[in-house]
Amino acid sequence: MSNLGPYTYVTLSMGPDEAPHLGVSFYTPRLRVSSGLLFSNPRPFLEFTSQEAHVRISTTGAGAVTDADLATAREIFNAAARYLADCERLHTDQSATDQSASDKTASGTAA
C-alpha cells in the first residue's frame, strides 16, 4: 500500500430501500479533537474536526442520558485508550529503529 500523505476521506452511499451510509476517515496532522456540553439542551458531545470534515458524536436524543449512551461512551473511551497505547508502542518502536539506523550510519557500518 502506498503512502498517500495526509488527507480526510468522506463518502456517502445511498442505495434504493437502504439506509444511507456515511464514512469519514481522518489521516491528517491537522485533526482536532474536542468535547463539551451542548447548552441549548444539555448533553455531551465528542467532536473530530479537520479542514475537510467535521464529525460530532452525541447522546441518542434530547432526553436524559441513557444506559446505552453510557455504554457507547465507555466503548469510545476504551477504543481511544487502545489507540493511544498502539500509538505509543509504535512511536517507541520507530524511535528505536531510527536510532539504531542512525548509530549504524554514524559508525560507518551502513550498507
PDB file of C-alpha atoms in Angstrom:
ATOM      1  CA  MET A   1       0.000   0.000   0.000  1.00  0.00           C
ATOM      2  CA  SER A   2       1.444   3.376  -0.944  1.00  0.00           C
ATOM      3  CA  ASN A   3       1.698   6.345   1.395  1.00  0.00           C
ATOM      4  CA  LEU A   4      -0.756   8.950   0.103  1.00  0.00           C
ATOM      5  CA  GLY A   5       0.176  11.581   2.642  1.00  0.00           C
ATOM      6  CA  PRO A   6      -2.281  13.382   4.922  1.00  0.00           C
ATOM      7  CA  TYR A   7      -5.911  13.515   3.838  1.00  0.00           C
ATOM      8  CA  THR A   8      -9.509  13.329   5.020  1.00  0.00           C
ATOM      9  CA  TYR A   9     -11.770  10.967   3.092  1.00  0.00           C
ATOM     10  CA  VAL A  10     -15.568  11.305   3.233  1.00  0.00           C
ATOM     11  CA  THR A  11     -18.050   9.041   1.414  1.00  0.00           C
ATOM     12  CA  LEU A  12     -21.825   8.844   1.343  1.00  0.00           C
ATOM     13  CA  SER A  13     -23.506   5.734  -0.047  1.00  0.00           C
ATOM     14  CA  MET A  14     -27.225   5.617  -0.684  1.00  0.00           C
ATOM     15  CA  GLY A  15     -28.977   2.653  -2.255  1.00  0.00           C
ATOM     16  CA  PRO A  16     -32.637   2.093  -3.000  1.00  0.00           C
ATOM     17  CA  ASP A  17     -34.527   0.946   0.106  1.00  0.00           C
ATOM     18  CA  GLU A  18     -31.353   1.161   2.210  1.00  0.00           C
ATOM     19  CA  ALA A  19     -30.319   3.498   4.981  1.00  0.00           C
ATOM     20  CA  PRO A  20     -27.614   5.974   3.915  1.00  0.00           C
ATOM     21  CA  HIS A  21     -24.071   5.099   4.991  1.00  0.00           C
ATOM     22  CA  LEU A  22     -21.568   7.849   5.784  1.00  0.00           C
ATOM     23  CA  GLY A  23     -17.861   7.074   6.079  1.00  0.00           C
ATOM     24  CA  VAL A  24     -15.276   9.525   7.391  1.00  0.00           C
ATOM     25  CA  SER A  25     -11.554   8.727   7.612  1.00  0.00           C
ATOM     26  CA  PHE A  26      -9.052  11.181   9.042  1.00  0.00           C
ATOM     27  CA  TYR A  27      -5.407  10.754   8.033  1.00  0.00           C
ATOM     28  CA  THR A  28      -4.137  14.225   8.808  1.00  0.00           C
ATOM     29  CA  PRO A  29      -1.920  16.018  11.293  1.00  0.00           C
ATOM     30  CA  ARG A  30      -4.500  18.824  11.275  1.00  0.00           C
ATOM     31  CA  LEU A  31      -7.060  16.748  13.176  1.00  0.00           C
ATOM     32  CA  ARG A  32      -8.552  18.423  16.227  1.00  0.00           C
ATOM     33  CA  VAL A  33     -10.493  16.533  18.873  1.00  0.00           C
ATOM     34  CA  SER A  34     -12.666  18.214  21.469  1.00  0.00           C
ATOM     35  CA  SER A  35     -15.599  17.562  23.748  1.00  0.00           C
ATOM     36  CA  GLY A  36     -18.122  19.655  25.551  1.00  0.00           C
ATOM     37  CA  LEU A  37     -21.708  20.126  26.515  1.00  0.00           C
ATOM     38  CA  LEU A  38     -24.431  21.395  24.169  1.00  0.00           C
ATOM     39  CA  PHE A  39     -26.122  24.228  26.025  1.00  0.00           C
ATOM     40  CA  SER A  40     -29.465  24.501  24.210  1.00  0.00           C
ATOM     41  CA  ASN A  41     -30.489  21.092  25.533  1.00  0.00           C
ATOM     42  CA  PRO A  42     -27.671  19.951  27.813  1.00  0.00           C
ATOM     43  CA  ARG A  43     -25.995  16.822  26.528  1.00  0.00           C
ATOM     44  CA  PRO A  44     -22.343  15.880  25.992  1.00  0.00           C
ATOM     45  CA  PHE A  45     -20.601  15.699  22.625  1.00  0.00           C
ATOM     46  CA  LEU A  46     -17.308  14.489  21.189  1.00  0.00           C
ATOM     47  CA  GLU A  47     -16.035  16.240  18.078  1.00  0.00           C
ATOM     48  CA  PHE A  48     -13.430  15.398  15.415  1.00  0.00           C
ATOM     49  CA  THR A  49     -12.545  18.226  13.020  1.00  0.00           C
ATOM     50  CA  SER A  50     -10.179  18.722  10.095  1.00  0.00           C
ATOM     51  CA  GLN A  51     -10.156  21.348   7.369  1.00  0.00           C
ATOM     52  CA  GLU A  52     -12.207  18.974   5.209  1.00  0.00           C
ATOM     53  CA  ALA A  53     -14.699  17.393   7.611  1.00  0.00           C
ATOM     54  CA  HIS A  54     -16.448  17.831  10.931  1.00  0.00           C
ATOM     55  CA  VAL A  55     -17.901  14.905  12.924  1.00  0.00           C
ATOM     56  CA  ARG A  56     -19.857  15.357  16.145  1.00  0.00           C
ATOM     57  CA  ILE A  57     -20.991  12.427  18.295  1.00  0.00           C
ATOM     58  CA  SER A  58     -23.612  12.938  20.985  1.00  0.00           C
ATOM     59  CA  THR A  59     -26.181  11.059  23.014  1.00  0.00           C
ATOM     60  CA  THR A  60     -29.170   9.400  21.382  1.00  0.00           C
ATOM     61  CA  GLY A  61     -31.667  12.167  21.798  1.00  0.00           C
ATOM     62  CA  ALA A  62     -32.854  15.266  23.500  1.00  0.00           C
ATOM     63  CA  GLY A  63     -33.888  13.418  26.661  1.00  0.00           C
ATOM     64  CA  ALA A  64     -31.941  12.054  29.592  1.00  0.00           C
ATOM     65  CA  VAL A  65     -28.625  10.267  29.123  1.00  0.00           C
ATOM     66  CA  THR A  66     -29.463   6.563  28.851  1.00  0.00           C
ATOM     67  CA  ASP A  67     -27.669   3.366  29.858  1.00  0.00           C
ATOM     68  CA  ALA A  68     -26.992   2.827  26.134  1.00  0.00           C
ATOM     69  CA  ASP A  69     -25.379   6.300  25.941  1.00  0.00           C
ATOM     70  CA  LEU A  70     -23.117   5.386  28.855  1.00  0.00           C
ATOM     71  CA  ALA A  71     -22.184   2.077  27.201  1.00  0.00           C
ATOM     72  CA  THR A  72     -21.302   3.885  23.964  1.00  0.00           C
ATOM     73  CA  ALA A  73     -19.214   6.467  25.842  1.00  0.00           C
ATOM     74  CA  ARG A  74     -17.310   3.627  27.577  1.00  0.00           C
ATOM     75  CA  GLU A  75     -16.686   1.945  24.200  1.00  0.00           C
ATOM     76  CA  ILE A  76     -15.308   5.214  22.812  1.00  0.00           C
ATOM     77  CA  PHE A  77     -13.106   5.657  25.900  1.00  0.00           C
ATOM     78  CA  ASN A  78     -11.759   2.095  25.690  1.00  0.00           C
ATOM     79  CA  ALA A  79     -11.114   2.366  21.945  1.00  0.00           C
ATOM     80  CA  ALA A  80      -9.293   5.686  22.478  1.00  0.00           C
ATOM     81  CA  ALA A  81      -7.147   4.085  25.209  1.00  0.00           C
ATOM     82  CA  ARG A  82      -6.206   1.221  22.840  1.00  0.00           C
ATOM     83  CA  TYR A  83      -5.438   3.757  20.086  1.00  0.00           C
ATOM     84  CA  LEU A  84      -3.185   5.703  22.467  1.00  0.00           C
ATOM     85  CA  ALA A  85      -1.389   2.544  23.602  1.00  0.00           C
ATOM     86  CA  ASP A  86      -0.808   1.435  19.985  1.00  0.00           C
ATOM     87  CA  CYS A  87       0.470   4.907  19.005  1.00  0.00           C
ATOM     88  CA  GLU A  88       2.843   4.985  21.988  1.00  0.00           C
ATOM     89  CA  ARG A  89       4.145   1.459  21.282  1.00  0.00           C
ATOM     90  CA  LEU A  90       4.696   2.141  17.570  1.00  0.00           C
ATOM     91  CA  HIS A  91       6.324   5.508  18.302  1.00  0.00           C
ATOM     92  CA  THR A  92       8.730   3.838  20.725  1.00  0.00           C
ATOM     93  CA  ASP A  93       9.498   1.032  18.241  1.00  0.00           C
ATOM     94  CA  GLN A  94      10.029   3.501  15.384  1.00  0.00           C
ATOM     95  CA  SER A  95      12.239   5.755  17.514  1.00  0.00           C
ATOM     96  CA  ALA A  96      14.386   2.759  18.475  1.00  0.00           C
ATOM     97  CA  THR A  97      14.642   1.662  14.821  1.00  0.00           C
ATOM     98  CA  ASP A  98      15.539   5.202  13.710  1.00  0.00           C
ATOM     99  CA  GLN A  99      18.177   5.479  16.460  1.00  0.00           C
ATOM    100  CA  SER A 100      19.657   2.097  15.505  1.00  0.00           C
ATOM    101  CA  ALA A 101      19.883   3.143  11.837  1.00  0.00           C
ATOM    102  CA  SER A 102      21.448   6.459  12.847  1.00  0.00           C
ATOM    103  CA  ASP A 103      24.005   4.685  15.053  1.00  0.00           C
ATOM    104  CA  LYS A 104      24.977   2.331  12.194  1.00  0.00           C
ATOM    105  CA  THR A 105      25.369   5.239   9.780  1.00  0.00           C
ATOM    106  CA  ALA A 106      27.483   7.184  12.269  1.00  0.00           C
ATOM    107  CA  SER A 107      29.766   4.200  12.860  1.00  0.00           C
ATOM    108  CA  GLY A 108      30.154   3.584   9.116  1.00  0.00           C
ATOM    109  CA  THR A 109      28.514   0.153   9.119  1.00  0.00           C
ATOM    110  CA  ALA A 110      25.570   1.076   6.907  1.00  0.00           C
ATOM    111  CA  ALA A 111      25.406  -0.612   3.513  1.00  0.00           C
TER     112      ALA A 111
END
